[in-house]
Amino acid sequence: MNKKISVGLMLTIVFVAVATAVAITMSVSMRTYNSLIKDLPQRAQMYSGIAEIDDIVRAEYYGDVNQSLLASSLSKGYTDGLGDKYSAYMTADEYSEYVDRIGGKNSTIGIIPFQDPDTGYIYVSKVFDNSAAQTAKIVKGDEITAINGENITSNNYNDMVKMLYGDKYTNLVLTVQHGKKTSDVKVVLGYNMQTVSFDKVGKIGVIRITAFYENTALQLSEAIKALQKENVTGLIIDVRNCSDGVVKYAATAVDVIVPVASEGRGAIALIQNSKGETVDTYTADTKSVTLPLAVLVNGSTNGPAELFACTLLDYGRADLVGTVTAGNATIQDVFKLSDGGAVKLTVATLLPYRSESYNEVGITPNYEVEMSSDETKHLYMLTTDKDPQFQKAYSLLSE
């Protein structure tokens, strides 16, 4: 009798153990499945909605469906639907251009272009020495009205200005307006892209940064060295209207100027993901620039340029002059897709070295100097004596 009870009890234990193992396995599998297939009901609903539209279009649409255009438009619509202006879909061609641009690998004709808000034309605000533009006798203040025979307008400006950047040895015919005279000139892309330009006003060095790319830090270092050789007594760094680039390259540009943090950790900023975890740290070493600094900022100083300005302020290395910045302390990462395109996605937020987060609030400069709407509109067409923000910074460094 006892032996039969022992066998039955043993079998019961085995069955319970097996059932428990199966239950645990199912539970783990469901959790794993749910973690891999996130928001399955919402996904199914979304795909069902798209499929319903697709069925109607293929049955009723009067015309041919361009599959490539449809696919890219759906991808773009998805990222647009996130409601995040810093996330975006890129086609294969756009991604290739992005990689070259951010890497500072594009060739140019050797100018810094801006849009003339009145005409829509490309306004030449800077011509670099030994460039194709200089050879073609293009000078500051000229306007490019057409490229390869196509007129430049406010509507096509962004596409047209991109033609000034690209593969080395690309030939272009520019229609250039110099005062009342207009002429066609031939130029060849071949000048290395410059995001940093510099001049000297009195005893003050003036550096303009238009983007933060991989080669920006080196160009900034070279500009500072060149100005130091001219015995400048201070530096004005202009990052107004600067929004392009990558935050990590802004951090390397900061490293050209600031010393190691006082407590020794060297942190410029921390990168924090959606779980509140620190996933990266931007640091500075012992290099520093001892000249007095002022940084010009405005409402279009965005992203990488904000980190640059905020860090110089936090380290006590510069006064900020201008107006409150855009307020973008988010971090984007780029994920390449199987078709050669890519998705740029906001993945984290940035926490400054000392200041509170400026995300969605902006950075308030030490010296707020407003500009009229006309001055703001024509910012890079202003001479320094007509620029109130520049004049304030200049006076601070000249005291």
Tab-separated table of C-alpha atoms in Angstrom:
chain	number	residue	atom	x	y	z
A	1	MET	CA	0.000	0.000	0.000
A	2	ASN	CA	2.733	2.451	0.933
A	3	LYS	CA	4.614	1.552	-2.254
A	4	LYS	CA	1.579	2.390	-4.454
A	5	ILE	CA	1.091	5.714	-2.675
A	6	SER	CA	4.751	6.571	-3.199
A	7	VAL	CA	4.523	5.828	-6.948
A	8	GLY	CA	1.331	7.887	-7.285
A	9	LEU	CA	2.830	10.732	-5.346
A	10	MET	CA	5.915	10.577	-7.488
A	11	LEU	CA	3.860	10.661	-10.678
A	12	THR	CA	1.883	13.610	-9.329
A	13	ILE	CA	5.103	15.466	-8.572
A	14	VAL	CA	6.385	14.713	-12.090
A	15	PHE	CA	3.152	15.957	-13.692
A	16	VAL	CA	3.193	19.106	-11.568
A	17	ALA	CA	6.828	19.697	-12.450
A	18	VAL	CA	6.130	19.237	-16.166
A	19	ALA	CA	3.086	21.516	-16.006
A	20	THR	CA	5.062	24.118	-14.125
A	21	ALA	CA	7.898	23.943	-16.649
A	22	VAL	CA	5.454	24.300	-19.538
A	23	ALA	CA	3.750	27.244	-17.843
A	24	ILE	CA	7.064	28.938	-17.158
A	25	THR	CA	8.221	28.285	-20.735
A	26	MET	CA	4.972	29.700	-22.140
A	27	SER	CA	5.199	32.737	-19.890
A	28	VAL	CA	8.809	33.423	-20.869
A	29	SER	CA	7.976	32.839	-24.533
A	30	MET	CA	5.057	35.267	-24.387
A	31	ARG	CA	7.205	37.901	-22.717
A	32	THR	CA	9.946	37.371	-25.288
A	33	TYR	CA	7.404	37.473	-28.132
A	34	ASN	CA	5.809	40.619	-26.762
A	35	SER	CA	9.216	42.266	-26.408
A	36	LEU	CA	10.085	41.408	-30.000
A	37	ILE	CA	6.696	42.239	-31.469
A	38	LYS	CA	5.888	45.452	-29.651
A	39	ASP	CA	2.410	46.951	-29.705
A	40	LEU	CA	1.106	44.101	-31.874
A	41	PRO	CA	-2.597	45.154	-31.810
A	42	GLN	CA	-1.707	48.734	-32.770
A	43	ARG	CA	0.580	47.487	-35.523
A	44	ALA	CA	-2.096	45.171	-36.889
A	45	GLN	CA	-4.598	48.033	-36.935
A	46	MET	CA	-2.135	50.312	-38.743
A	47	TYR	CA	-1.221	47.709	-41.362
A	48	SER	CA	-4.900	46.888	-41.847
A	49	GLY	CA	-5.669	50.554	-42.495
A	50	ILE	CA	-2.884	50.838	-45.076
A	51	ALA	CA	-3.957	47.579	-46.728
A	52	GLU	CA	-7.529	48.850	-46.997
A	53	ILE	CA	-6.376	52.027	-48.746
A	54	ASP	CA	-4.084	49.976	-50.998
A	55	ASP	CA	-6.965	47.700	-52.033
A	56	ILE	CA	-9.135	50.688	-52.959
A	57	VAL	CA	-6.324	52.417	-54.875
A	58	ARG	CA	-5.425	49.334	-56.886
A	59	ALA	CA	-9.050	48.727	-57.737
A	60	GLU	CA	-10.220	52.278	-58.458
A	61	TYR	CA	-7.215	54.592	-59.089
A	62	TYR	CA	-7.141	56.082	-62.576
A	63	GLY	CA	-3.435	55.916	-63.238
A	64	ASP	CA	-0.294	53.884	-62.654
A	65	VAL	CA	1.132	53.364	-59.179
A	66	ASN	CA	4.799	54.284	-58.928
A	67	GLN	CA	5.947	51.605	-56.493
A	68	SER	CA	9.251	53.291	-55.648
A	69	LEU	CA	7.613	56.649	-54.966
A	70	LEU	CA	4.853	54.981	-52.985
A	71	ALA	CA	7.323	53.074	-50.802
A	72	SER	CA	9.443	56.142	-50.033
A	73	SER	CA	6.320	58.247	-49.372
A	74	LEU	CA	4.985	55.641	-46.935
A	75	SER	CA	8.341	55.603	-45.126
A	76	LYS	CA	8.438	59.390	-44.995
A	77	GLY	CA	4.836	59.460	-43.792
A	78	TYR	CA	5.703	57.102	-40.948
A	79	THR	CA	8.494	59.300	-39.584
A	80	ASP	CA	6.390	62.433	-40.163
A	81	GLY	CA	3.641	60.749	-38.148
A	82	LEU	CA	5.903	60.659	-35.091
A	83	GLY	CA	5.363	64.402	-34.755
A	84	ASP	CA	9.095	64.897	-34.150
A	85	LYS	CA	10.649	67.435	-36.506
A	86	TYR	CA	14.109	66.017	-35.846
A	87	SER	CA	13.251	62.473	-36.981
A	88	ALA	CA	13.188	61.836	-40.724
A	89	TYR	CA	13.317	59.236	-43.482
A	90	MET	CA	16.042	59.482	-46.135
A	91	THR	CA	16.090	57.817	-49.531
A	92	ALA	CA	19.281	56.049	-50.613
A	93	ASP	CA	20.462	59.146	-52.499
A	94	GLU	CA	19.583	61.443	-49.584
A	95	TYR	CA	21.389	59.170	-47.142
A	96	SER	CA	24.502	59.077	-49.330
A	97	GLU	CA	24.482	62.889	-49.508
A	98	TYR	CA	23.958	63.079	-45.728
A	99	VAL	CA	26.945	60.819	-45.012
A	100	ASP	CA	29.226	62.857	-47.274
A	101	ARG	CA	27.994	66.171	-45.863
A	102	ILE	CA	28.270	65.230	-42.192
A	103	GLY	CA	31.683	63.720	-42.886
A	104	GLY	CA	32.780	67.007	-44.452
A	105	LYS	CA	33.677	65.153	-47.654
A	106	ASN	CA	31.731	67.225	-50.161
A	107	SER	CA	33.563	69.486	-52.564
A	108	THR	CA	32.358	73.039	-53.138
A	109	ILE	CA	33.160	76.111	-55.199
A	110	GLY	CA	34.503	77.841	-52.082
A	111	ILE	CA	31.766	80.172	-50.868
A	112	ILE	CA	29.419	80.456	-47.894
A	113	PRO	CA	25.942	80.892	-49.373
A	114	PHE	CA	22.765	82.279	-47.816
A	115	GLN	CA	19.396	83.017	-49.305
A	116	ASP	CA	18.613	86.616	-50.131
A	117	PRO	CA	15.180	86.960	-48.472
A	118	ASP	CA	14.102	89.615	-50.972
A	119	THR	CA	15.067	87.954	-54.263
A	120	GLY	CA	15.375	84.282	-53.312
A	121	TYR	CA	18.812	84.208	-54.958
A	122	ILE	CA	22.000	82.751	-53.464
A	123	TYR	CA	23.809	85.545	-51.647
A	124	VAL	CA	27.599	85.124	-51.420
A	125	SER	CA	28.617	86.053	-47.864
A	126	LYS	CA	32.180	84.715	-48.028
A	127	VAL	CA	34.654	83.678	-50.727
A	128	PHE	CA	37.594	81.514	-49.646
A	129	ASP	CA	41.103	82.067	-50.929
A	130	ASN	CA	42.379	79.776	-53.689
A	131	SER	CA	38.876	78.531	-54.464
A	132	ALA	CA	37.082	78.091	-57.788
A	133	ALA	CA	34.809	80.983	-56.848
A	134	GLN	CA	37.769	83.304	-56.315
A	135	THR	CA	39.295	82.194	-59.622
A	136	ALA	CA	35.972	83.027	-61.294
A	137	LYS	CA	36.206	86.506	-59.680
A	138	ILE	CA	33.106	86.010	-57.536
A	139	VAL	CA	33.225	88.313	-54.505
A	140	LYS	CA	31.318	88.834	-51.283
A	141	GLY	CA	27.974	90.479	-51.967
A	142	ASP	CA	27.487	88.889	-55.395
A	143	GLU	CA	24.330	86.909	-56.020
A	144	ILE	CA	23.991	83.671	-57.975
A	145	THR	CA	20.733	83.901	-59.921
A	146	ALA	CA	20.881	80.658	-61.907
A	147	ILE	CA	22.820	77.377	-62.076
A	148	ASN	CA	23.249	75.555	-65.393
A	149	GLY	CA	20.607	77.794	-66.909
A	150	GLU	CA	17.926	77.129	-64.276
A	151	ASN	CA	16.758	80.228	-62.440
A	152	ILE	CA	16.921	80.228	-58.643
A	153	THR	CA	13.705	81.143	-56.804
A	154	SER	CA	12.434	81.067	-53.248
A	155	ASN	CA	10.654	77.804	-54.067
A	156	ASN	CA	13.639	75.869	-55.448
A	157	TYR	CA	16.415	77.504	-53.414
A	158	ASN	CA	17.158	74.474	-51.200
A	159	ASP	CA	17.522	72.148	-54.175
A	160	MET	CA	19.574	74.641	-56.161
A	161	VAL	CA	22.042	75.459	-53.376
A	162	LYS	CA	22.744	71.726	-52.987
A	163	MET	CA	24.192	71.815	-56.511
A	164	LEU	CA	27.086	73.871	-55.128
A	165	TYR	CA	28.191	70.827	-53.094
A	166	GLY	CA	29.025	67.384	-54.445
A	167	ASP	CA	31.619	65.277	-56.201
A	168	LYS	CA	34.996	66.708	-57.049
A	169	TYR	CA	35.480	67.953	-60.623
A	170	THR	CA	31.757	68.511	-61.224
A	171	ASN	CA	31.322	71.375	-63.709
A	172	LEU	CA	28.780	74.140	-63.192
A	173	VAL	CA	27.786	77.274	-65.059
A	174	LEU	CA	26.727	80.033	-62.649
A	175	THR	CA	24.852	83.174	-63.571
A	176	VAL	CA	26.334	85.787	-61.251
A	177	GLN	CA	24.931	89.232	-60.561
A	178	HIS	CA	27.554	91.764	-59.515
A	179	GLY	CA	25.860	95.100	-58.894
A	180	LYS	CA	23.946	95.821	-62.096
A	181	LYS	CA	26.120	93.520	-64.206
A	182	THR	CA	25.165	89.873	-64.845
A	183	SER	CA	27.476	87.288	-66.399
A	184	ASP	CA	27.891	83.528	-66.740
A	185	VAL	CA	30.982	81.926	-65.227
A	186	LYS	CA	32.238	78.349	-65.304
A	187	VAL	CA	33.383	76.750	-62.052
A	188	VAL	CA	34.505	73.283	-60.988
A	189	LEU	CA	33.749	71.726	-57.597
A	190	GLY	CA	37.020	70.969	-55.867
A	191	TYR	CA	37.366	73.117	-52.758
A	192	ASN	CA	37.059	71.210	-49.476
A	193	MET	CA	33.863	72.068	-47.632
A	194	GLN	CA	34.370	74.738	-44.998
A	195	THR	CA	32.052	75.161	-42.021
A	196	VAL	CA	34.330	77.705	-40.336
A	197	SER	CA	35.341	81.108	-41.664
A	198	PHE	CA	37.154	83.950	-39.920
A	199	ASP	CA	38.029	87.625	-40.189
A	200	LYS	CA	39.515	90.330	-38.008
A	201	VAL	CA	37.690	93.483	-36.952
A	202	GLY	CA	40.013	95.863	-35.153
A	203	LYS	CA	41.817	93.767	-32.574
A	204	ILE	CA	39.019	91.192	-32.300
A	205	GLY	CA	38.930	87.917	-34.210
A	206	VAL	CA	35.546	86.963	-35.659
A	207	ILE	CA	34.762	83.287	-36.352
A	208	ARG	CA	31.560	82.102	-37.997
A	209	ILE	CA	30.492	78.456	-37.699
A	210	THR	CA	27.762	77.396	-40.132
A	211	ALA	CA	27.539	73.691	-39.174
A	212	PHE	CA	29.173	71.081	-36.967
A	213	TYR	CA	30.589	68.357	-39.201
A	214	GLU	CA	33.453	65.927	-38.720
A	215	ASN	CA	36.034	68.464	-39.919
A	216	THR	CA	34.646	71.468	-38.004
A	217	ALA	CA	36.877	71.067	-34.929
A	218	LEU	CA	40.028	71.012	-37.064
A	219	GLN	CA	38.896	74.066	-39.023
A	220	LEU	CA	38.052	75.888	-35.781
A	221	SER	CA	41.474	75.089	-34.341
A	222	GLU	CA	43.187	76.372	-37.499
A	223	ALA	CA	41.096	79.561	-37.471
A	224	ILE	CA	41.994	80.296	-33.848
A	225	LYS	CA	45.701	79.689	-34.493
A	226	ALA	CA	45.624	81.998	-37.511
A	227	LEU	CA	43.943	84.761	-35.518
A	228	GLN	CA	46.324	84.324	-32.581
A	229	LYS	CA	49.210	84.930	-34.999
A	230	GLU	CA	47.568	88.275	-35.782
A	231	ASN	CA	47.645	89.106	-32.042
A	232	VAL	CA	43.904	89.439	-31.559
A	233	THR	CA	42.820	90.305	-28.022
A	234	GLY	CA	39.500	88.438	-28.065
A	235	LEU	CA	37.271	86.195	-30.167
A	236	ILE	CA	33.656	86.521	-31.241
A	237	ILE	CA	32.222	83.174	-32.365
A	238	ASP	CA	29.014	83.476	-34.369
A	239	VAL	CA	26.653	80.466	-34.292
A	240	ARG	CA	23.506	82.378	-35.162
A	241	ASN	CA	21.261	80.487	-37.595
A	242	CYS	CA	23.485	77.414	-37.109
A	243	SER	CA	21.534	74.176	-36.793
A	244	ASP	CA	23.121	71.589	-39.086
A	245	GLY	CA	25.520	68.893	-37.966
A	246	VAL	CA	25.916	66.316	-35.226
A	247	VAL	CA	26.148	66.865	-31.468
A	248	LYS	CA	29.284	64.733	-31.070
A	249	TYR	CA	31.100	66.968	-33.548
A	250	ALA	CA	29.970	70.017	-31.604
A	251	ALA	CA	31.547	68.362	-28.544
A	252	THR	CA	34.867	67.944	-30.359
A	253	ALA	CA	34.689	71.619	-31.377
A	254	VAL	CA	34.119	72.587	-27.736
A	255	ASP	CA	37.173	70.540	-26.817
A	256	VAL	CA	39.298	72.907	-28.913
A	257	ILE	CA	38.464	75.719	-26.489
A	258	VAL	CA	37.626	74.505	-22.979
A	259	PRO	CA	39.905	73.030	-20.302
A	260	VAL	CA	39.155	69.843	-18.395
A	261	ALA	CA	36.222	70.205	-15.984
A	262	SER	CA	37.247	71.414	-12.531
A	263	GLU	CA	36.224	68.241	-10.731
A	264	GLY	CA	38.315	66.181	-13.112
A	265	ARG	CA	35.594	64.154	-14.810
A	266	GLY	CA	35.966	66.194	-17.973
A	267	ALA	CA	32.291	65.905	-18.883
A	268	ILE	CA	30.890	68.286	-21.467
A	269	ALA	CA	27.481	66.600	-21.471
A	270	LEU	CA	25.725	63.337	-20.688
A	271	ILE	CA	23.455	61.466	-23.096
A	272	GLN	CA	20.409	59.894	-21.459
A	273	ASN	CA	18.013	57.446	-23.145
A	274	SER	CA	14.251	57.090	-22.663
A	275	LYS	CA	14.814	54.813	-19.642
A	276	GLY	CA	16.850	57.481	-17.871
A	277	GLU	CA	20.089	55.572	-18.401
A	278	THR	CA	23.317	57.399	-19.248
A	279	VAL	CA	24.441	55.866	-22.528
A	280	ASP	CA	27.297	58.186	-23.486
A	281	THR	CA	29.434	61.030	-22.181
A	282	TYR	CA	31.102	63.814	-24.152
A	283	THR	CA	34.339	64.909	-22.546
A	284	ALA	CA	37.038	67.582	-22.750
A	285	ASP	CA	40.754	67.230	-22.103
A	286	THR	CA	43.343	69.755	-20.987
A	287	LYS	CA	43.497	71.897	-24.134
A	288	SER	CA	42.143	75.404	-23.794
A	289	VAL	CA	42.046	78.841	-25.379
A	290	THR	CA	42.730	81.672	-22.960
A	291	LEU	CA	41.497	84.583	-25.080
A	292	PRO	CA	38.293	86.312	-23.897
A	293	LEU	CA	35.303	84.957	-25.815
A	294	ALA	CA	31.794	86.023	-26.753
A	295	VAL	CA	29.347	83.793	-28.620
A	296	LEU	CA	26.524	85.173	-30.763
A	297	VAL	CA	23.260	83.193	-30.612
A	298	ASN	CA	19.655	83.619	-31.725
A	299	GLY	CA	16.382	81.748	-32.051
A	300	SER	CA	17.788	79.692	-34.930
A	301	THR	CA	20.822	78.514	-32.957
A	302	ASN	CA	19.768	74.885	-32.708
A	303	GLY	CA	20.958	71.435	-31.626
A	304	PRO	CA	24.747	71.044	-31.955
A	305	ALA	CA	25.250	74.818	-31.897
A	306	GLU	CA	23.297	75.020	-28.626
A	307	LEU	CA	25.569	72.452	-26.977
A	308	PHE	CA	28.579	74.448	-28.175
A	309	ALA	CA	27.232	77.725	-26.762
A	310	CYS	CA	25.883	76.228	-23.531
A	311	THR	CA	29.138	74.459	-22.700
A	312	LEU	CA	31.261	77.567	-23.194
A	313	LEU	CA	28.841	79.382	-20.901
A	314	ASP	CA	28.873	76.581	-18.301
A	315	TYR	CA	32.662	76.469	-18.227
A	316	GLY	CA	32.786	80.212	-17.709
A	317	ARG	CA	34.690	80.597	-20.965
A	318	ALA	CA	32.307	82.898	-22.844
A	319	ASP	CA	29.472	85.352	-22.546
A	320	LEU	CA	26.496	84.689	-24.801
A	321	VAL	CA	25.030	87.638	-26.697
A	322	GLY	CA	21.803	87.682	-28.681
A	323	THR	CA	18.405	86.108	-28.124
A	324	VAL	CA	17.061	82.865	-26.610
A	325	THR	CA	18.093	79.808	-28.632
A	326	ALA	CA	15.812	77.208	-30.266
A	327	GLY	CA	15.725	74.733	-27.354
A	328	ASN	CA	16.734	71.428	-28.908
A	329	ALA	CA	18.688	69.124	-26.594
A	330	THR	CA	17.711	65.892	-28.328
A	331	ILE	CA	20.060	63.322	-29.831
A	332	GLN	CA	19.437	61.628	-33.165
A	333	ASP	CA	20.877	58.358	-34.433
A	334	VAL	CA	20.797	57.157	-38.027
A	335	PHE	CA	19.727	53.605	-38.902
A	336	LYS	CA	20.517	52.344	-42.389
A	337	LEU	CA	17.765	50.418	-44.173
A	338	SER	CA	18.055	47.397	-46.454
A	339	ASP	CA	17.122	49.458	-49.535
A	340	GLY	CA	20.047	51.851	-48.980
A	341	GLY	CA	17.919	54.532	-47.346
A	342	ALA	CA	17.982	55.416	-43.672
A	343	VAL	CA	15.910	56.638	-40.756
A	344	LYS	CA	17.174	59.452	-38.557
A	345	LEU	CA	15.483	59.002	-35.205
A	346	THR	CA	15.497	60.877	-31.909
A	347	VAL	CA	16.869	58.365	-29.409
A	348	ALA	CA	18.011	60.338	-26.363
A	349	THR	CA	18.307	63.688	-24.636
A	350	LEU	CA	21.366	65.698	-23.718
A	351	LEU	CA	22.145	66.920	-20.202
A	352	PRO	CA	24.591	69.865	-20.077
A	353	TYR	CA	27.683	69.980	-17.860
A	354	ARG	CA	26.204	72.424	-15.355
A	355	SER	CA	23.036	74.081	-16.656
A	356	GLU	CA	19.539	72.675	-16.445
A	357	SER	CA	18.305	71.036	-19.624
A	358	TYR	CA	17.485	73.649	-22.250
A	359	ASN	CA	15.268	71.283	-24.235
A	360	GLU	CA	12.106	73.081	-25.374
A	361	VAL	CA	13.068	76.235	-23.422
A	362	GLY	CA	16.298	77.382	-25.053
A	363	ILE	CA	19.383	79.049	-23.612
A	364	THR	CA	19.027	82.610	-22.369
A	365	PRO	CA	22.168	84.634	-23.190
A	366	ASN	CA	23.975	86.752	-20.594
A	367	TYR	CA	23.275	89.799	-22.728
A	368	GLU	CA	19.954	89.789	-24.539
A	369	VAL	CA	20.074	92.018	-27.600
A	370	GLU	CA	17.010	92.077	-29.826
A	371	MET	CA	17.149	92.773	-33.533
A	372	SER	CA	14.456	94.286	-35.711
A	373	SER	CA	12.594	91.955	-38.046
A	374	ASP	CA	14.420	93.506	-41.001
A	375	GLU	CA	17.823	93.055	-39.327
A	376	THR	CA	16.996	89.439	-38.519
A	377	LYS	CA	15.795	88.824	-42.057
A	378	HIS	CA	18.994	90.223	-43.580
A	379	LEU	CA	21.367	89.013	-40.852
A	380	TYR	CA	24.255	87.887	-43.041
A	381	MET	CA	23.905	90.820	-45.383
A	382	LEU	CA	24.556	93.257	-42.514
A	383	THR	CA	27.926	94.905	-42.090
A	384	THR	CA	29.375	94.587	-38.581
A	385	ASP	CA	28.656	98.223	-37.759
A	386	LYS	CA	24.949	97.647	-38.525
A	387	ASP	CA	24.687	94.438	-36.454
A	388	PRO	CA	23.582	95.314	-32.884
A	389	GLN	CA	24.396	91.871	-31.482
A	390	PHE	CA	27.875	91.937	-32.945
A	391	GLN	CA	28.383	95.472	-31.663
A	392	LYS	CA	27.455	94.419	-28.111
A	393	ALA	CA	29.872	91.493	-28.187
A	394	TYR	CA	32.585	93.704	-29.646
A	395	SER	CA	32.136	96.279	-26.901
A	396	LEU	CA	32.368	93.586	-24.186
A	397	LEU	CA	35.682	92.337	-25.563
A	398	SER	CA	37.050	95.826	-26.111
A	399	GLU	CA	36.530	97.023	-22.530
